[in-house]
């Protein structure tokens, strides 16, 4: 099986963290770089272990799907998970 190079379907930072942080960081419309940084730090610090466990479960499901599909495109993962 060819390994999908730099697949955003495989990296929790891409399919979870960046969008999650962005969705919360801008809620109060930070006006300064310091305020933005404070929000980023707060949002990341507030991520609970239970959420990370779900992200890892999702990641292992993605890996299983990739193994089963032998590296084929994965629209089911991209649009439904």
Coordinates of C-alpha atoms in Angstrom, one line a residue:
X1 CA 0.0 0.0 0.0
X2 CA 1.3 3.5 -0.8
X3 CA 1.3 5.8 2.1
X4 CA -0.9 8.9 1.4
X5 CA 1.7 11.7 1.6
X6 CA 0.8 14.4 4.2
X7 CA -2.9 13.4 4.1
X8 CA -5.0 15.8 6.2
X9 CA -7.3 12.8 6.8
X10 CA -4.7 11.3 8.9
X11 CA -3.4 14.0 11.2
X12 CA -5.5 15.0 14.2
X13 CA -4.0 18.5 14.1
X14 CA -5.6 19.0 10.6
X15 CA -8.9 17.3 11.0
X16 CA -9.6 18.3 14.5
X17 CA -7.4 20.8 16.4
X18 CA -7.1 23.7 14.0
X19 CA -10.8 24.0 13.2
X20 CA -11.8 23.4 16.8
X21 CA -9.5 26.1 18.2
X22 CA -10.4 28.5 15.4
X23 CA -14.1 28.0 16.1
X24 CA -13.7 29.1 19.7
X25 CA -10.8 31.6 19.6
X26 CA -12.7 34.2 17.5
X27 CA -16.0 34.1 19.5
X28 CA -15.2 37.3 21.4
X29 CA -13.4 38.9 18.4
X30 CA -9.9 39.5 19.9
X31 CA -8.6 43.0 19.0
X32 CA -4.9 42.6 19.8
X33 CA -2.3 39.9 19.2
X34 CA -2.0 39.4 22.9
X35 CA -5.7 38.9 23.3
X36 CA -5.7 36.4 20.4
X37 CA -2.7 34.5 22.0
X38 CA -4.5 34.4 25.3
X39 CA -7.6 33.0 23.6
X40 CA -5.6 30.3 21.8
X41 CA -3.8 29.3 25.0
X42 CA -7.1 29.2 26.9
X43 CA -8.9 27.1 24.3
X44 CA -6.1 24.6 24.1
X45 CA -5.7 24.4 27.9
X46 CA -9.5 23.7 28.1
X47 CA -9.4 20.6 25.9
X48 CA -10.4 17.8 28.2
X49 CA -8.9 14.3 28.1
X50 CA -12.3 12.8 27.1
X51 CA -12.3 14.9 24.0
X52 CA -8.7 13.8 23.1
X53 CA -9.8 10.2 23.7
X54 CA -12.6 10.6 21.1
X55 CA -10.1 12.2 18.7
X56 CA -7.8 9.2 19.0
X57 CA -10.7 6.8 18.6
X58 CA -11.6 8.7 15.4
X59 CA -8.0 8.6 14.3
X60 CA -7.7 4.8 14.7
X61 CA -11.0 4.5 12.7
X62 CA -9.5 6.5 9.9
X63 CA -6.4 4.3 9.9
X64 CA -8.6 1.2 9.7
X65 CA -10.5 2.7 6.9
X66 CA -7.3 3.5 5.0
X67 CA -6.0 0.0 5.5
X68 CA -9.2 -1.5 4.2
X69 CA -9.4 0.9 1.2
X70 CA -5.8 0.3 0.4
X71 CA -5.0 4.0 0.1
X72 CA -8.0 4.9 -2.1
X73 CA -9.6 8.3 -1.8
X74 CA -11.7 8.7 1.3
X75 CA -14.7 11.0 0.7
X76 CA -16.6 9.1 3.4
X77 CA -14.1 10.2 6.0
X78 CA -13.6 13.7 4.7
X79 CA -17.3 14.6 4.6
X80 CA -18.9 12.4 7.3
X81 CA -16.6 11.9 10.3

